[in-house]
Amino acid sequence: MFSSKPYLRFTFLLVASFVLLWVAFYNGFPIVYSDTSTYLSSGFEFETPADRHITYGLFIYLTSIGGTTLWLTALVQCLIIVYVIYLLFKYFTQLKDPALYSLLAVILLSVFSSLPWIGGMLLADIFTPVTIFSLLILVFGKDIQKLDKVLLYVLFFLSNAMHMSHLLINLLLIISILFFSYLKHFKKTFELVSKKQMLVLLFITLSGIAI
């Protein structure tokens, strides 16, 4: 195993994050969109916009160290995405070196998908796959290590609050999982579903209303 030690795993994930930033590096600055200015003003002026949560604006403010450099925000975003990809390999495959395969997967995605554009963009939409996959890993992942579970709950809480649409997406996912878990035909597929955990995830999802 190439990444058997924690510092090696982190190195692989960090390298993968920089790979994911190649579009932003080519651009010479993190990618911006028309909505970026609204997020920046909300985060730095501490005012909640009428049409979106303040969470992503505050995320930019904190991860850029008060506006010191927006590159740090883009890097943290990519690191989160890479970590989620790593967890997918770790808990849903039998591969012995998930960090290495995560790096290889990121390289392929960086060439053949739009992920590097979204990953390096200052936009809350990057947290849509994070909220979906963190929920699915928590529900269907087997024998999740304590640290990974804590970080997944943190990511789910934060990503749920990043965009107004995430509340509805997560609500529909939770209802769908609970519905299918009660159907006889799908009982084996959904045998790992914990009703208590689903209630916790539902509570976290609904907490997004207050943010």
GROMACS .gro file of C-alpha atoms in nm:
model
  211
    1MET     CA    1   0.000   0.000   0.000
    2PHE     CA    2   0.148   0.331  -0.110
    3SER     CA    3  -0.051   0.538   0.141
    4SER     CA    4  -0.060   0.314   0.447
    5LYS     CA    5   0.043   0.593   0.685
    6PRO     CA    6  -0.185   0.890   0.772
    7TYR     CA    7   0.062   1.155   0.651
    8LEU     CA    8   0.096   0.974   0.318
    9ARG     CA    9  -0.282   0.954   0.278
   10PHE     CA   10  -0.310   1.325   0.348
   11THR     CA   11  -0.032   1.395   0.097
   12PHE     CA   12  -0.219   1.198  -0.172
   13LEU     CA   13  -0.542   1.387  -0.098
   14LEU     CA   14  -0.363   1.723  -0.098
   15VAL     CA   15  -0.196   1.647  -0.432
   16ALA     CA   16  -0.536   1.545  -0.571
   17SER     CA   17  -0.680   1.877  -0.451
   18PHE     CA   18  -0.414   2.073  -0.638
   19VAL     CA   19  -0.481   1.863  -0.949
   20LEU     CA   20  -0.848   1.960  -0.921
   21LEU     CA   21  -0.747   2.327  -0.918
   22TRP     CA   22  -0.583   2.318  -1.260
   23VAL     CA   23  -0.855   2.527  -1.429
   24ALA     CA   24  -0.825   2.796  -1.161
   25PHE     CA   25  -0.444   2.788  -1.196
   26TYR     CA   26  -0.479   2.826  -1.574
   27ASN     CA   27  -0.722   3.115  -1.516
   28GLY     CA   28  -0.478   3.280  -1.275
   29PHE     CA   29  -0.749   3.320  -1.011
   30PRO     CA   30  -1.032   3.109  -0.863
   31ILE     CA   31  -1.325   3.098  -1.106
   32VAL     CA   32  -1.596   3.354  -1.033
   33TYR     CA   33  -1.960   3.370  -1.138
   34SER     CA   34  -2.225   3.641  -1.125
   35ASP     CA   35  -2.344   3.509  -0.786
   36THR     CA   36  -1.993   3.521  -0.639
   37SER     CA   37  -2.017   3.893  -0.560
   38THR     CA   38  -2.335   3.833  -0.356
   39TYR     CA   39  -2.164   3.561  -0.152
   40LEU     CA   40  -1.861   3.783  -0.096
   41SER     CA   41  -2.065   4.081   0.020
   42SER     CA   42  -2.278   3.864   0.252
   43GLY     CA   43  -1.974   3.701   0.410
   44PHE     CA   44  -1.768   4.014   0.455
   45GLU     CA   45  -2.053   4.246   0.551
   46PHE     CA   46  -2.225   3.981   0.768
   47GLU     CA   47  -2.561   4.036   0.604
   48THR     CA   48  -2.796   3.759   0.490
   49PRO     CA   49  -2.912   3.809   0.129
   50ALA     CA   50  -3.286   3.790   0.062
   51ASP     CA   51  -3.254   3.497  -0.179
   52ARG     CA   52  -2.985   3.273  -0.023
   53HIS     CA   53  -2.819   3.157   0.297
   54ILE     CA   54  -2.528   3.351   0.446
   55THR     CA   55  -2.341   3.024   0.516
   56TYR     CA   56  -2.132   3.012   0.199
   57GLY     CA   57  -2.040   3.379   0.235
   58LEU     CA   58  -1.913   3.308   0.587
   59PHE     CA   59  -1.733   3.000   0.456
   60ILE     CA   60  -1.545   3.222   0.209
   61TYR     CA   61  -1.467   3.474   0.482
   62LEU     CA   62  -1.326   3.211   0.719
   63THR     CA   63  -1.138   2.996   0.467
   64SER     CA   64  -0.984   3.300   0.298
   65ILE     CA   65  -0.868   3.417   0.643
   66GLY     CA   66  -1.074   3.733   0.631
   67GLY     CA   67  -1.005   3.795   0.262
   68THR     CA   68  -0.629   3.739   0.275
   69THR     CA   69  -0.642   3.503  -0.023
   70LEU     CA   70  -0.934   3.340  -0.203
   71TRP     CA   71  -0.700   3.064  -0.319
   72LEU     CA   72  -0.736   2.907   0.025
   73THR     CA   73  -1.114   2.892  -0.019
   74ALA     CA   74  -1.077   2.715  -0.353
   75LEU     CA   75  -0.820   2.474  -0.205
   76VAL     CA   76  -1.044   2.388   0.093
   77GLN     CA   77  -1.336   2.324  -0.144
   78CYS     CA   78  -1.127   2.086  -0.353
   79LEU     CA   79  -0.990   1.915  -0.043
   80ILE     CA   80  -1.347   1.850   0.076
   81ILE     CA   81  -1.446   1.706  -0.262
   82VAL     CA   82  -1.137   1.485  -0.271
   83TYR     CA   83  -1.202   1.364   0.084
   84VAL     CA   84  -1.557   1.262  -0.008
   85ILE     CA   85  -1.426   1.075  -0.314
   86TYR     CA   86  -1.171   0.904  -0.088
   87LEU     CA   87  -1.447   0.794   0.151
   88LEU     CA   88  -1.647   0.651  -0.138
   89PHE     CA   89  -1.351   0.433  -0.231
   90LYS     CA   90  -1.281   0.350   0.133
   91TYR     CA   91  -1.630   0.233   0.230
   92PHE     CA   92  -1.784   0.114  -0.097
   93THR     CA   93  -1.498  -0.078  -0.259
   94GLN     CA   94  -1.260  -0.354  -0.155
   95LEU     CA   95  -0.957  -0.165  -0.282
   96LYS     CA   96  -0.663  -0.174  -0.041
   97ASP     CA   97  -0.533   0.174  -0.118
   98PRO     CA   98  -0.833   0.413  -0.146
   99ALA     CA   99  -0.615   0.727  -0.127
  100LEU     CA  100  -0.415   0.622  -0.433
  101TYR     CA  101  -0.729   0.534  -0.629
  102SER     CA  102  -0.886   0.861  -0.522
  103LEU     CA  103  -0.592   1.047  -0.675
  104LEU     CA  104  -0.626   0.847  -0.998
  105ALA     CA  105  -1.002   0.911  -1.004
  106VAL     CA  106  -0.950   1.284  -0.954
  107ILE     CA  107  -0.697   1.294  -1.238
  108LEU     CA  108  -0.952   1.129  -1.470
  109LEU     CA  109  -1.233   1.358  -1.350
  110SER     CA  110  -1.007   1.661  -1.397
  111VAL     CA  111  -0.957   1.569  -1.760
  112PHE     CA  112  -1.295   1.427  -1.860
  113SER     CA  113  -1.548   1.617  -1.646
  114SER     CA  114  -1.644   1.968  -1.537
  115LEU     CA  115  -1.542   1.901  -1.176
  116PRO     CA  116  -1.224   2.119  -1.190
  117TRP     CA  117  -1.437   2.411  -1.314
  118ILE     CA  118  -1.684   2.375  -1.027
  119GLY     CA  119  -1.420   2.284  -0.768
  120GLY     CA  120  -1.220   2.598  -0.834
  121MET     CA  121  -1.526   2.823  -0.857
  122LEU     CA  122  -1.639   3.046  -0.570
  123LEU     CA  123  -1.995   2.921  -0.574
  124ALA     CA  124  -2.207   2.729  -0.322
  125ASP     CA  125  -2.309   2.472  -0.586
  126ILE     CA  126  -1.988   2.278  -0.519
  127PHE     CA  127  -2.150   2.159  -0.195
  128THR     CA  128  -2.442   1.987  -0.371
  129PRO     CA  129  -2.249   1.662  -0.434
  130VAL     CA  130  -2.094   1.695  -0.087
  131THR     CA  131  -2.433   1.701   0.087
  132ILE     CA  132  -2.568   1.412  -0.121
  133PHE     CA  133  -2.267   1.182  -0.088
  134SER     CA  134  -2.203   1.259   0.279
  135LEU     CA  135  -2.562   1.156   0.353
  136LEU     CA  136  -2.534   0.838   0.144
  137ILE     CA  137  -2.201   0.738   0.301
  138LEU     CA  138  -2.341   0.791   0.651
  139VAL     CA  139  -2.647   0.580   0.572
  140PHE     CA  140  -2.497   0.300   0.364
  141GLY     CA  141  -2.130   0.296   0.467
  142LYS     CA  142  -2.031  -0.006   0.673
  143ASP     CA  143  -1.807   0.015   0.982
  144ILE     CA  144  -1.729   0.384   0.935
  145GLN     CA  145  -1.439   0.492   1.153
  146LYS     CA  146  -1.520   0.740   1.429
  147LEU     CA  147  -1.317   1.031   1.285
  148ASP     CA  148  -1.465   0.982   0.938
  149LYS     CA  149  -1.816   0.969   1.085
  150VAL     CA  150  -1.766   1.292   1.282
  151LEU     CA  151  -1.627   1.470   0.975
  152LEU     CA  152  -1.913   1.339   0.761
  153TYR     CA  153  -2.170   1.478   1.003
  154VAL     CA  154  -1.988   1.813   1.004
  155LEU     CA  155  -1.977   1.816   0.623
  156PHE     CA  156  -2.343   1.720   0.601
  157PHE     CA  157  -2.444   1.995   0.842
  158LEU     CA  158  -2.238   2.261   0.662
  159SER     CA  159  -2.322   2.156   0.306
  160ASN     CA  160  -2.693   2.131   0.392
  161ALA     CA  161  -2.684   2.495   0.499
  162MET     CA  162  -2.488   2.621   0.198
  163HIS     CA  163  -2.776   2.639  -0.050
  164MET     CA  164  -3.153   2.665  -0.015
  165SER     CA  165  -3.210   2.375  -0.255
  166HIS     CA  166  -3.007   2.137  -0.037
  167LEU     CA  167  -3.278   2.123   0.228
  168LEU     CA  168  -3.531   1.993  -0.027
  169ILE     CA  169  -3.278   1.755  -0.186
  170ASN     CA  170  -3.184   1.602   0.149
  171LEU     CA  171  -3.545   1.585   0.264
  172LEU     CA  172  -3.644   1.395  -0.050
  173LEU     CA  173  -3.344   1.161  -0.014
  174ILE     CA  174  -3.424   1.081   0.349
  175ILE     CA  175  -3.795   1.022   0.277
  176SER     CA  176  -3.707   0.801  -0.021
  177ILE     CA  177  -3.457   0.593   0.179
  178LEU     CA  178  -3.706   0.544   0.463
  179PHE     CA  179  -3.982   0.453   0.218
  180PHE     CA  180  -3.778   0.189   0.036
  181SER     CA  181  -3.636   0.050   0.360
  182TYR     CA  182  -3.990  -0.053   0.460
  183LEU     CA  183  -4.061  -0.234   0.133
  184LYS     CA  184  -4.008  -0.610   0.153
  185HIS     CA  185  -3.842  -0.630  -0.187
  186PHE     CA  186  -3.569  -0.381  -0.082
  187LYS     CA  187  -3.519  -0.487   0.282
  188LYS     CA  188  -3.185  -0.657   0.216
  189THR     CA  189  -3.053  -0.360   0.017
  190PHE     CA  190  -3.150  -0.120   0.297
  191GLU     CA  191  -3.059  -0.343   0.592
  192LEU     CA  192  -2.787  -0.098   0.707
  193VAL     CA  193  -3.037   0.186   0.737
  194SER     CA  194  -3.067   0.296   1.101
  195LYS     CA  195  -3.395   0.468   1.184
  196LYS     CA  196  -3.230   0.662   1.469
  197GLN     CA  197  -2.959   0.787   1.235
  198MET     CA  198  -3.219   0.886   0.978
  199LEU     CA  199  -3.395   1.095   1.244
  200VAL     CA  200  -3.065   1.267   1.327
  201LEU     CA  201  -3.005   1.341   0.958
  202LEU     CA  202  -3.363   1.467   0.925
  203PHE     CA  203  -3.312   1.700   1.222
  204ILE     CA  204  -2.987   1.833   1.070
  205THR     CA  205  -3.163   1.884   0.737
  206LEU     CA  206  -3.452   2.077   0.891
  207SER     CA  207  -3.209   2.288   1.094
  208GLY     CA  208  -3.112   2.446   0.763
  209ILE     CA  209  -3.442   2.637   0.772
  210ALA     CA  210  -3.316   2.845   1.063
  211ILE     CA  211  -2.989   2.944   0.898
   0.00000   0.00000   0.00000
